Tab-separated table of C-alpha atoms in Angstrom:
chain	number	residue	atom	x	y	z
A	209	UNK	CA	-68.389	-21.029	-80.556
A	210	UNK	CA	-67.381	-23.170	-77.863
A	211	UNK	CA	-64.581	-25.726	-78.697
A	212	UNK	CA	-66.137	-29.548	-78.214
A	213	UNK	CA	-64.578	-31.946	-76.110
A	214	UNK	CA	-64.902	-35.554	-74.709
A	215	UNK	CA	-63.080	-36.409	-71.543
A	216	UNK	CA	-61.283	-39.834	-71.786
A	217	UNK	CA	-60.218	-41.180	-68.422
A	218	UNK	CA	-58.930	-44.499	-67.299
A	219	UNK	CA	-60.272	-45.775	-63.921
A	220	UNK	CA	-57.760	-48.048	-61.413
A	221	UNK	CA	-58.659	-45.727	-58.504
A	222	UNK	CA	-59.164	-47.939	-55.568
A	223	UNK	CA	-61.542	-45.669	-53.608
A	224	UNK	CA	-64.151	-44.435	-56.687
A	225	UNK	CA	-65.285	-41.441	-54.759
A	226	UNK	CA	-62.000	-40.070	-56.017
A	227	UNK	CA	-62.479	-41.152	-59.347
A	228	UNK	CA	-65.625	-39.207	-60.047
A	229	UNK	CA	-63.663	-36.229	-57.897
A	230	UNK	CA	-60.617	-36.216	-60.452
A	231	UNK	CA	-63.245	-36.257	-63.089
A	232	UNK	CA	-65.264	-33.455	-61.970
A	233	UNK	CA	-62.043	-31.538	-61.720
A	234	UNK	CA	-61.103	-32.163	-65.203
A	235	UNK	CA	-64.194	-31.099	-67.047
A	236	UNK	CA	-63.751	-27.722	-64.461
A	237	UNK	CA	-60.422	-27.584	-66.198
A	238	UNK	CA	-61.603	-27.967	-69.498
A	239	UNK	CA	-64.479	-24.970	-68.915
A	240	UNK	CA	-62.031	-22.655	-67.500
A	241	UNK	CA	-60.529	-22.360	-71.010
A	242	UNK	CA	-63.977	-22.061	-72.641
A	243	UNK	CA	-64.817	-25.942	-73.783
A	244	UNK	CA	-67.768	-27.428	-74.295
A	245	UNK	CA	-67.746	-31.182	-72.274
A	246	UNK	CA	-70.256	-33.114	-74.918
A	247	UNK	CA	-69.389	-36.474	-73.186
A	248	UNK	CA	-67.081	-38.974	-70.761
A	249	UNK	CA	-65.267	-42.344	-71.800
A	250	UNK	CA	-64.152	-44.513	-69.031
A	251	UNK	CA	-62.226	-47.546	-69.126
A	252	UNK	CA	-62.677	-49.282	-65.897
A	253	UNK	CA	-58.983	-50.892	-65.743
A	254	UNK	CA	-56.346	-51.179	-62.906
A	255	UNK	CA	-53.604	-51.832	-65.961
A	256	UNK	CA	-52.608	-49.085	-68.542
A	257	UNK	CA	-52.155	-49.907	-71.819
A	258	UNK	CA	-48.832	-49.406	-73.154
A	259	UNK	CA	-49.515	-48.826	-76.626
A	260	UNK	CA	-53.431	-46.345	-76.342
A	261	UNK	CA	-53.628	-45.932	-72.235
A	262	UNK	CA	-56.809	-47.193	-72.289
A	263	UNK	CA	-56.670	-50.162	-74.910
A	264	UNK	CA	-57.424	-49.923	-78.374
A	265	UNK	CA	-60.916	-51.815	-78.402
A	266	UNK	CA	-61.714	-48.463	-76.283
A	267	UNK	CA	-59.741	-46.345	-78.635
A	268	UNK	CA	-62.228	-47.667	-81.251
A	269	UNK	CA	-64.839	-46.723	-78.900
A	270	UNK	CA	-63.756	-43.588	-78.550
A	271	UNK	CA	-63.332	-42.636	-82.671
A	272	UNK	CA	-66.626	-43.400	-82.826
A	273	UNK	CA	-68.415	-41.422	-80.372
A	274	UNK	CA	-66.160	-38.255	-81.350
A	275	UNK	CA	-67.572	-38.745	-84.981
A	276	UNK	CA	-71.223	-39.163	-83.647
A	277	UNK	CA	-70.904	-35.644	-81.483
A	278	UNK	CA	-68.731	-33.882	-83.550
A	279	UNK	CA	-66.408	-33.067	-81.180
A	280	UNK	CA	-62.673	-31.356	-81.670
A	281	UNK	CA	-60.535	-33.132	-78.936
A	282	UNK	CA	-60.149	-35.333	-76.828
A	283	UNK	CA	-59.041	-34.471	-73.545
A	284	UNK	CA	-57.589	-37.301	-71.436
A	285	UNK	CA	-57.861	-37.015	-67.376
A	286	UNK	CA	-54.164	-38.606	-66.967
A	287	UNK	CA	-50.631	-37.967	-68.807
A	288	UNK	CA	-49.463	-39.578	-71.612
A	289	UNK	CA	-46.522	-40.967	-73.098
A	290	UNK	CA	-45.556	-39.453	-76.362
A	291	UNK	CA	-46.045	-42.723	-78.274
A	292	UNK	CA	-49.479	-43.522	-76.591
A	293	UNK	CA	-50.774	-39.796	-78.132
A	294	UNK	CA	-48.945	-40.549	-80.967
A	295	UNK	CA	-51.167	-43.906	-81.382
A	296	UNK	CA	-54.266	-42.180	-79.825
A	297	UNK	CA	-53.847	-39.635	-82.688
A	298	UNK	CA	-53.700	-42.243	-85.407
A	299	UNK	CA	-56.897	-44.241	-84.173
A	300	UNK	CA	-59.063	-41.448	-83.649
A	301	UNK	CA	-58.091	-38.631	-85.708
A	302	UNK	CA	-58.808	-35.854	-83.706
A	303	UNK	CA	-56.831	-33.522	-81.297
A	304	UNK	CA	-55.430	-35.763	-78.488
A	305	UNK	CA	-54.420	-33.808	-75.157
A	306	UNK	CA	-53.605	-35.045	-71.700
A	307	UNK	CA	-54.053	-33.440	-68.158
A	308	UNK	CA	-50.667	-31.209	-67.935
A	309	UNK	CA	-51.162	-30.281	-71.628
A	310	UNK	CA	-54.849	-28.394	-70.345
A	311	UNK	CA	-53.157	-27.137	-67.004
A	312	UNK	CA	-50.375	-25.830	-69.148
A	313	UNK	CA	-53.100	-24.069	-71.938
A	314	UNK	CA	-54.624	-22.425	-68.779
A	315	UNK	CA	-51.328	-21.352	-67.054
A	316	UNK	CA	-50.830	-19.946	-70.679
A	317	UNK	CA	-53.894	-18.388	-70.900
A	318	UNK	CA	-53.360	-16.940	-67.387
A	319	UNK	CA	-49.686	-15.154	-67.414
A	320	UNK	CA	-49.444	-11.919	-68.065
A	321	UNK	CA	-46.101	-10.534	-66.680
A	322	UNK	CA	-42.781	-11.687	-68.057
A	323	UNK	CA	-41.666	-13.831	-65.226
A	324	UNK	CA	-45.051	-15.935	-65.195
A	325	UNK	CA	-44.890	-16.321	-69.237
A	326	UNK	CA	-41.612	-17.513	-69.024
A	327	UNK	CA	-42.271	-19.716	-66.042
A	328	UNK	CA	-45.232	-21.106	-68.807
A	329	UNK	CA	-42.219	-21.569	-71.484
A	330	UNK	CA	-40.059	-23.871	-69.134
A	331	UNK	CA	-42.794	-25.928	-68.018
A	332	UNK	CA	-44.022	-26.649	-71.356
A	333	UNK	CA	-40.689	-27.114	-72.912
A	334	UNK	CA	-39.641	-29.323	-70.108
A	335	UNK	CA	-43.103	-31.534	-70.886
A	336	UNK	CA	-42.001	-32.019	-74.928
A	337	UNK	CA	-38.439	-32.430	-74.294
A	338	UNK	CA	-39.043	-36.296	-73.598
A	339	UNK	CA	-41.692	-36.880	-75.944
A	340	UNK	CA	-40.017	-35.399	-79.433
A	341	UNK	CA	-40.415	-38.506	-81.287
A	342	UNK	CA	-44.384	-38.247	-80.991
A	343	UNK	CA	-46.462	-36.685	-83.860
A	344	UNK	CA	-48.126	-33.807	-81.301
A	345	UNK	CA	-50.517	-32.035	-83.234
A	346	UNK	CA	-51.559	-30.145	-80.319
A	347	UNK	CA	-48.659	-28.316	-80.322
A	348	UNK	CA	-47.447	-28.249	-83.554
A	349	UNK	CA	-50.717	-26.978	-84.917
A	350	UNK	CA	-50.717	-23.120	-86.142
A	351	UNK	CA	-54.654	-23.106	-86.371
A	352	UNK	CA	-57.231	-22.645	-82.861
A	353	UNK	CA	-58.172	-24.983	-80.119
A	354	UNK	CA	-57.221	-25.883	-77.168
A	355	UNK	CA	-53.682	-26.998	-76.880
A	356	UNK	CA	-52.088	-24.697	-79.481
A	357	UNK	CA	-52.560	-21.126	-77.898
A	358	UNK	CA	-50.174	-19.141	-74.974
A	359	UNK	CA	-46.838	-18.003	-74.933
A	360	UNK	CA	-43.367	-19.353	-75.926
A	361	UNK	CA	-42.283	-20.680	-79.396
A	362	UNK	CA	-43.686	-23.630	-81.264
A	363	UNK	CA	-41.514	-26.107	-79.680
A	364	UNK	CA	-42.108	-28.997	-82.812
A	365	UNK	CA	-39.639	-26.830	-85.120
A	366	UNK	CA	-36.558	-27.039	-82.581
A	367	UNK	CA	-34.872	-30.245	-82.504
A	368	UNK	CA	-33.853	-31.520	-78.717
A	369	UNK	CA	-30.626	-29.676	-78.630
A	370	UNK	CA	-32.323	-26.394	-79.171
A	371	UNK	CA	-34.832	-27.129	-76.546
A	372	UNK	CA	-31.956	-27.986	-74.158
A	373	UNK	CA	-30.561	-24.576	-74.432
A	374	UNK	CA	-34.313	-23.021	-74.031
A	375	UNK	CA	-34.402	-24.540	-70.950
A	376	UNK	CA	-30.671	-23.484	-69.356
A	377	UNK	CA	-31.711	-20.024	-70.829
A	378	UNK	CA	-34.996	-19.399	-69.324
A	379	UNK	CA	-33.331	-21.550	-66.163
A	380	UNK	CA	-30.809	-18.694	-66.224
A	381	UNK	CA	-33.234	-15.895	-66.792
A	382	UNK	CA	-35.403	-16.631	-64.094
A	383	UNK	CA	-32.931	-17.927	-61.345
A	384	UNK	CA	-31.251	-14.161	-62.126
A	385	UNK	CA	-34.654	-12.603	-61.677
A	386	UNK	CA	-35.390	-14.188	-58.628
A	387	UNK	CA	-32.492	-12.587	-57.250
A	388	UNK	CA	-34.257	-9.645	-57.812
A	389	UNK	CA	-37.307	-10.748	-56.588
A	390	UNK	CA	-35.768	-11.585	-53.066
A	391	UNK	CA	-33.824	-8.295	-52.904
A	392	UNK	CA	-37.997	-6.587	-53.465
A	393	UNK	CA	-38.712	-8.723	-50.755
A	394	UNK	CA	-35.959	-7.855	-48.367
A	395	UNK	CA	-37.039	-4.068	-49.003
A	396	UNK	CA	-40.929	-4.647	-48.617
A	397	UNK	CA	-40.197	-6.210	-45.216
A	398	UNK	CA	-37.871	-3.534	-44.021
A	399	UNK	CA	-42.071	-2.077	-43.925
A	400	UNK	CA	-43.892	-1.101	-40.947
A	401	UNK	CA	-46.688	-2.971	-42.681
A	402	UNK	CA	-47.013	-6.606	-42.493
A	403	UNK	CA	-47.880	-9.402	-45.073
A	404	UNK	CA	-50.994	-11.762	-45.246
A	405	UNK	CA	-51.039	-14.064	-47.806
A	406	UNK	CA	-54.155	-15.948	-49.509
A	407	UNK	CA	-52.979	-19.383	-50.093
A	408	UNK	CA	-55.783	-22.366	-51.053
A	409	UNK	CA	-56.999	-24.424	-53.517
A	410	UNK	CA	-58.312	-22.888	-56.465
A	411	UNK	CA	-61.568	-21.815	-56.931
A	412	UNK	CA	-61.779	-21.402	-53.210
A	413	UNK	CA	-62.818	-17.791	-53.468
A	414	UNK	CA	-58.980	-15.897	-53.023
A	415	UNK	CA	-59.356	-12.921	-55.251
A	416	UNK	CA	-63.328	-12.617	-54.097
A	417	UNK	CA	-62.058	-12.030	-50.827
A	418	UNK	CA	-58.929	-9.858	-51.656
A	419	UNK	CA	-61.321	-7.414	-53.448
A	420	UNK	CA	-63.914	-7.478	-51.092
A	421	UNK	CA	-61.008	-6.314	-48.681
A	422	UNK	CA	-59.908	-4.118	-51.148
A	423	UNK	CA	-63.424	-2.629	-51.666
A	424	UNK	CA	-63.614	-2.136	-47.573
A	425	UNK	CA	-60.768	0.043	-47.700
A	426	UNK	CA	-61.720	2.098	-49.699
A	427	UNK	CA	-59.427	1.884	-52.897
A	428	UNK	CA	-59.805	2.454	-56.300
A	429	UNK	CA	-61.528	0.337	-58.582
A	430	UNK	CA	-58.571	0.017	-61.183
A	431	UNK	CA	-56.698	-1.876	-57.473
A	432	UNK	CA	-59.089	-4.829	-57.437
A	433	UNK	CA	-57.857	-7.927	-58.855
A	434	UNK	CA	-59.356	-10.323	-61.558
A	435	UNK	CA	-61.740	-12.852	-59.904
A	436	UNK	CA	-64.275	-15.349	-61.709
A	437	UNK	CA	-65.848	-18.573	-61.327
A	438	UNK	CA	-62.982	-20.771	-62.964
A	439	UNK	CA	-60.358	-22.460	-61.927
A	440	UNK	CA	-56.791	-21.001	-61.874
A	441	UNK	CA	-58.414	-17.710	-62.784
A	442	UNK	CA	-55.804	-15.848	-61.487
A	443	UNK	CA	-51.800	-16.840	-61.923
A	444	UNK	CA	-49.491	-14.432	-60.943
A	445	UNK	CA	-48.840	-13.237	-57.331
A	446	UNK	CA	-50.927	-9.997	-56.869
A	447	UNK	CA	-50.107	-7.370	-54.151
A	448	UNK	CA	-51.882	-4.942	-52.614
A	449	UNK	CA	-52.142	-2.538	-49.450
A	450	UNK	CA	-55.344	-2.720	-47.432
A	451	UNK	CA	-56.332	-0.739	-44.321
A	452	UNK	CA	-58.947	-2.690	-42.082
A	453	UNK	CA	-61.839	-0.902	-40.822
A	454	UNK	CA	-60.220	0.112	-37.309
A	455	UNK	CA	-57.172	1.416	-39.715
A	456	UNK	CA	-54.611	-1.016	-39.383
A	457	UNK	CA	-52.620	-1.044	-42.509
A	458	UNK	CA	-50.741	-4.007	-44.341
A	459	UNK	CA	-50.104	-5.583	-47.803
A	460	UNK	CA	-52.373	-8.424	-49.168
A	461	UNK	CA	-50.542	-11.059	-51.359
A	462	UNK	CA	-53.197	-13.217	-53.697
A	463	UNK	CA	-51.230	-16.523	-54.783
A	464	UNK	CA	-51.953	-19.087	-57.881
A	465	UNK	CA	-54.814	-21.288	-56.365
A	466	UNK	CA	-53.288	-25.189	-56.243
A	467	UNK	CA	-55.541	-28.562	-57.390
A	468	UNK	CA	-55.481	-32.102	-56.870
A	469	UNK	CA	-52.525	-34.257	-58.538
A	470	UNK	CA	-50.655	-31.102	-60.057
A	471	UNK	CA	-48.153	-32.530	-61.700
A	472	UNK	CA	-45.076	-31.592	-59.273
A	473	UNK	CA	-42.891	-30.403	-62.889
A	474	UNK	CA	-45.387	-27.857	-62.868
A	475	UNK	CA	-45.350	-27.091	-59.752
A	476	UNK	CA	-41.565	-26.631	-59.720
A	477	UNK	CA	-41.862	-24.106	-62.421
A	478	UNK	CA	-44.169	-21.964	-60.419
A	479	UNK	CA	-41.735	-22.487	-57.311
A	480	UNK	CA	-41.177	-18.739	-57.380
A	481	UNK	CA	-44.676	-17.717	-57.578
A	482	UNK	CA	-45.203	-19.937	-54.568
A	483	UNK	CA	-42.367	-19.279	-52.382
A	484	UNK	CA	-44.092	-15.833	-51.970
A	485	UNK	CA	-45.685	-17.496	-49.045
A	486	UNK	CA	-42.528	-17.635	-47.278
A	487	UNK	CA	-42.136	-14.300	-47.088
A	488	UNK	CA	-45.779	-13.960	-44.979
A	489	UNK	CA	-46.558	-13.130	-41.955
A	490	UNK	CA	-49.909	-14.743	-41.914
A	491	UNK	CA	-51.198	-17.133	-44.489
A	492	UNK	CA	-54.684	-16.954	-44.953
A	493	UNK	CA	-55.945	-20.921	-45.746
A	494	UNK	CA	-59.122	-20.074	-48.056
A	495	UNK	CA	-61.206	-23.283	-47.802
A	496	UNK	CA	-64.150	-23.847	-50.522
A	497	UNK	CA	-66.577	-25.421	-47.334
A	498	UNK	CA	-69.156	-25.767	-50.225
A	499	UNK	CA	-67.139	-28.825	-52.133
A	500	UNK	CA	-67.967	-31.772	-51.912
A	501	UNK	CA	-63.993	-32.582	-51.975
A	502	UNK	CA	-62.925	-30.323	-49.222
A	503	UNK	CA	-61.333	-32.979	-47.348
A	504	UNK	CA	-59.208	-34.065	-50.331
A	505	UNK	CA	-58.437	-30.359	-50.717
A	506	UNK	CA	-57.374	-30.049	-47.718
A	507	UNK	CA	-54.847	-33.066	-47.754
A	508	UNK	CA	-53.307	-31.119	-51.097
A	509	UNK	CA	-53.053	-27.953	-49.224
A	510	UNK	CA	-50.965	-29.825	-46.414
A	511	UNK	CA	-49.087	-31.509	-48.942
A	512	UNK	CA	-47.980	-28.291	-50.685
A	513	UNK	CA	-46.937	-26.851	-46.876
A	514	UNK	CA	-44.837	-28.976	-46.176
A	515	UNK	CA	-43.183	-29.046	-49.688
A	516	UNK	CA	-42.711	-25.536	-49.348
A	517	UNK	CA	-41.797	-25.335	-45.506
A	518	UNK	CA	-43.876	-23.044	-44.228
A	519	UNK	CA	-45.107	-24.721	-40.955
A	520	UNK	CA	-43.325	-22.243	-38.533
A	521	UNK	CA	-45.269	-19.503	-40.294
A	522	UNK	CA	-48.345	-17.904	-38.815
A	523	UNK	CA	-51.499	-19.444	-40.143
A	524	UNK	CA	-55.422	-18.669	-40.374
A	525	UNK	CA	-58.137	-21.319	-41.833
A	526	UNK	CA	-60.820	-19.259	-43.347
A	527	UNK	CA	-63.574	-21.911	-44.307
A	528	UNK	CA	-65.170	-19.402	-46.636
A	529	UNK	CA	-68.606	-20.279	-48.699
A	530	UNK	CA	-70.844	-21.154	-45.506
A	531	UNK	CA	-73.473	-19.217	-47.403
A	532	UNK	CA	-74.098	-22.304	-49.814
A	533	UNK	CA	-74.413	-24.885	-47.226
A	534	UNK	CA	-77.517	-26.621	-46.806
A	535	UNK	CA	-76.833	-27.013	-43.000
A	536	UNK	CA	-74.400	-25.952	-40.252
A	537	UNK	CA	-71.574	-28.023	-41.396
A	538	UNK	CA	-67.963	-27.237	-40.455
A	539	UNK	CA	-65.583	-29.628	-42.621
A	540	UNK	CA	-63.128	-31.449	-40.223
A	541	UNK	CA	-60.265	-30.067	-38.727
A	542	UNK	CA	-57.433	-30.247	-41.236
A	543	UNK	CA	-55.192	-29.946	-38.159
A	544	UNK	CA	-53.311	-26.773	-40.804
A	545	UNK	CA	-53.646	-24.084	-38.049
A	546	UNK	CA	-55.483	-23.673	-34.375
A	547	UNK	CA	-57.170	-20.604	-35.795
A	548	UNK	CA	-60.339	-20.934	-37.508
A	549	UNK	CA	-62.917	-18.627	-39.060
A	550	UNK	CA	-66.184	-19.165	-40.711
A	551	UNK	CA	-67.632	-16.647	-43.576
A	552	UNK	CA	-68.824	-16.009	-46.780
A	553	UNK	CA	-66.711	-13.536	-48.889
A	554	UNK	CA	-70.251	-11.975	-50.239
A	555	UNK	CA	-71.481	-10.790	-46.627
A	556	UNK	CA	-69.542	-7.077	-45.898
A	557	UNK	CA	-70.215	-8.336	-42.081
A	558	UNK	CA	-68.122	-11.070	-42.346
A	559	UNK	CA	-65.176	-9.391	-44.471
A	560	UNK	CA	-65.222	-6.881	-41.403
A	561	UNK	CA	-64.724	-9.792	-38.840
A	562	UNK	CA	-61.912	-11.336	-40.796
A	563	UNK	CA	-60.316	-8.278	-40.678
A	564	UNK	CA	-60.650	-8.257	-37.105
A	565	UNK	CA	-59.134	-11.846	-37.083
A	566	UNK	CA	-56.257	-10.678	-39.159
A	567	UNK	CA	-55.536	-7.696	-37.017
A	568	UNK	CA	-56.063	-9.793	-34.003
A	569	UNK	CA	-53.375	-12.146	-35.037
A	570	UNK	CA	-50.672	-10.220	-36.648
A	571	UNK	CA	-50.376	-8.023	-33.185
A	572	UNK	CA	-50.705	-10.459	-30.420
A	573	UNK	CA	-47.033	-11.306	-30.526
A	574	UNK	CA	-46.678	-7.114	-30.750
A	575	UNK	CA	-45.724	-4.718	-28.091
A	576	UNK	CA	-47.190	-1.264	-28.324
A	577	UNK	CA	-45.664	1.474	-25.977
A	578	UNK	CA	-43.521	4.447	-25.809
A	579	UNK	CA	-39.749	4.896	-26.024
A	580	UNK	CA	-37.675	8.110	-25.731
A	581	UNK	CA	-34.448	8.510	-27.069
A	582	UNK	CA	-31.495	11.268	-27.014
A	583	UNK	CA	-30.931	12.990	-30.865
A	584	UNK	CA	-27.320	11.960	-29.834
A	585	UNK	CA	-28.244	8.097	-30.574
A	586	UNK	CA	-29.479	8.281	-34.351
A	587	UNK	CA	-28.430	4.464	-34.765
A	588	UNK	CA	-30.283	3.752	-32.416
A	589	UNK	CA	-33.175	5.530	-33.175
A	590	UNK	CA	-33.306	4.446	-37.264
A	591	UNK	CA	-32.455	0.999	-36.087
A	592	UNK	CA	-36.145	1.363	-33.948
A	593	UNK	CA	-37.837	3.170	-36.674
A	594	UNK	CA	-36.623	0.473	-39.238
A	595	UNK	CA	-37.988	-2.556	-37.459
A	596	UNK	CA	-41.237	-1.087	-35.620
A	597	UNK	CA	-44.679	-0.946	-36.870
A	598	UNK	CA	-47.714	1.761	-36.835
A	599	UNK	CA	-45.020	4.468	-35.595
A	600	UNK	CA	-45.979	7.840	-34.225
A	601	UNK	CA	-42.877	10.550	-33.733
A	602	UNK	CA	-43.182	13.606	-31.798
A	603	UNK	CA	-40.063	15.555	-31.890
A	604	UNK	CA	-39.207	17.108	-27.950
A	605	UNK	CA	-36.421	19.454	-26.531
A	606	UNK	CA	-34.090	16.394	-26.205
A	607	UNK	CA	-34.992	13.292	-27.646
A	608	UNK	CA	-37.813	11.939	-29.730
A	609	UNK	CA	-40.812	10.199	-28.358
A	610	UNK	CA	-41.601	6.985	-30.146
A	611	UNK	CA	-45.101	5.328	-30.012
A	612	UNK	CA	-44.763	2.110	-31.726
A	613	UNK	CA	-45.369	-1.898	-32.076
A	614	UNK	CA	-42.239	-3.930	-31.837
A	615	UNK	CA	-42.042	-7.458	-31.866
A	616	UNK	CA	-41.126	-8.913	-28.288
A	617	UNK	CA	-37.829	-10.242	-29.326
A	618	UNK	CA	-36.879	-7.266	-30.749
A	619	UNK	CA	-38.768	-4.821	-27.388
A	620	UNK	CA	-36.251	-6.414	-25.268
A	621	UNK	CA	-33.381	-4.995	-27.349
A	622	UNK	CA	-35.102	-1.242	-26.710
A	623	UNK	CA	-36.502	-1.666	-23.073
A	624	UNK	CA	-34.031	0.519	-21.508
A	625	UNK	CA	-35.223	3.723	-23.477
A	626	UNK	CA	-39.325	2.710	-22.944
A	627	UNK	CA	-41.086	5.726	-20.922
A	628	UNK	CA	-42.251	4.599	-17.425
């Protein structure tokens, strides 16, 4: 059975078009770890209410609609202080959870390799550490529901000094593995292949698009990665090496999708996960055109570039979803990238023209010709091999014949041994 829930919100939005947006997000949230949204409370307030958030004549409110539809918890579309759950929890007697709390159950729910679980740890014992006087049944509980499941300990039986050193541990732990991480990096782009990244907001239709890529060239089944209709359905960064249909090779990265309003604590904790993008040669912008909050979207997405500097890196809007529109509407230029492509991820003919787009763009700054060079010169000859792409060798008398793509900063360096 589905676990009940009622969302609780307070409204002081100025614009209320992003009121019922943020809304509409959270009860996506709340589905995407299998609730059942039996109702919304709104307090229509620009002042927050020390003591409940949203005022205890609404707390009152809000007891008694629970009891009437038998609901579990009570998810609230905005963080709270430890002592407002704390009072929220007395008043209403049920399960009392706030925005990060859900994002955190779902980034729980989500990790599966060691780096991303303990990514989930540090986030969610850097969101207790400040709120240790509260009562928290959410996660103190031992029994189901949302708000009590996913990895690390049960942070309510460590006292704040114990949390402290957690958090330098798994600090330590993950600052040594992304050492690691970066020297992996270093060694994938020693590659002939290049990197395209899927970066967007989640939802957008990332990993739909990744296996329909995946599907086109012709890999396994057990390669394709895991893609539904929820929202952060996918966590950790997933890689993959795809060969478009006129057999240009490279590796396909699949990112954590981003929303509205993360909170940036979170967002910090997934830095690693993220910073993947910096190691692109193309970032593919997936755009849900279908959403009524595209714009918004987009302004995130921009956000989160700049955050993460990667403006100098090589970008591609792919405004996917144009099956679902009622008419031939193109959201507004976000002003991300000056190259743009329309499709829907479901239609095999326009999978095969974003490959084309792809391929288009991660050789037009390329070079392809032919270079000879003397066996005498093996440095220079592994130094060409090492940073050329889609080589061909052909061993001669002399020399070696060299058909490759080389960057145009790095052609000049060869020029003198190119064949005329």
């Amino acid at each position: 059975m589905k676990e009940k829930v009622i969302i609780a919100a307070l409204n002081n939005y100025e614009d209320n078009k992003d009121f019922e947006s943020s809304l509409k997000e959270i009860e996506r949230l709340a589905e995407s770890v299998g609730a059942e949204v039996c109702g919304t409370l709104v307090q229509n307030n620009m002042k927050i209410d020390s003591k409940t958030y949203i005022g205890k004549g609404k707390a009152e409110e809000l007891k008694e609609a629970s009891e009437n539809l038998n609901v579990d918890t009570i998810i609230f579309n905005n963080e709270l202080t430890g002592s407002q759950q704390k009072n929220l929890e007395k008043i209403i007697k049920k399960n009392i959870i706030d925005r990060t709390q859900l994002i955190l159950e779902i980034f729980a729910n989500r990790a599966h390799t060691p780096i991303s679980k303990m990514q989930v740890e540090l986030a969610k014992a850097k969101y207790m550490l400040p709120r240790l006087k509260g009562s928290f049944q959410s996660f103190d509980r031992q029994g189901g529901g949302i708000g009590t499941r996913g990895g690390g300990e049960t942070l309510m039986e460590t006292d704040r000094r114990h949390i402290l050193l957690r958090i330098n541990y798994l600090k330590d732990r993950l600052q040594k593995d992304e050492v690691t991480r970066d020297n992996k990096r270093r060694n994938r782009n020693r590659t002939d292949k290049k990197v395209v990244s899927l970066f967007g907001y989640t939802n957008a239709g990332k990993s739909t698009i990744m296996n329909k890529m995946i599907e086109s060239s012709s890999q396994r089944e057990d390669k394709k990665v895991y893609s539904d209709d929820l929202l952060f359905a996918t966590l950790d960064t997933s890689l993959r090496e795809v060969v478009s249909p006129s057999g240009y090779e490279f590796i396909l990265s699949d990112t954590v999708g981003i929303i509205e309003d993360i909170p940036i604590g979170l967002v910090e904790s997934f830095k690693s996960t993220l910073e993947e993008l910096k190691y692109s040669d193309l970032i593919l912008i997936v755009l849900d055109t279908s959403s009524e909050n595209a714009q918004r979207q987009i302004h995130a997405i921009n956000d989160l570039i700049e955050k993460l500097d990667l403006k100098e890196i090589k970008k591609l809007e792919v405004y996917n979803k144009i099956d679902l529109l009622e008419d031939d509407y193109l959201i507004s230029d976000a002003g991300l990238s000056d190259n743009k492509i329309r499709i829907s991820a479901r239609k095999d003919e326009d999978i095969k023209k974003l490959f084309e787009k792809i391929e288009e763009l991660l050789t037009e700054d390329l070079v392809s010709t032919d270079f000879f060079i003397d066996y005498k010169e093996q440095k220079i000859i592994s130094e060409l091999l090492d940073l050329a792409s889609n080589k061909k060798v052909e061993k001669k008398d002399t020399g070696l014949l060299i058909h490759a793509d080389l960057e145009k900063y790095y052609y000049e360096r060869f020029k003198k041994y190119e064949c005329k």
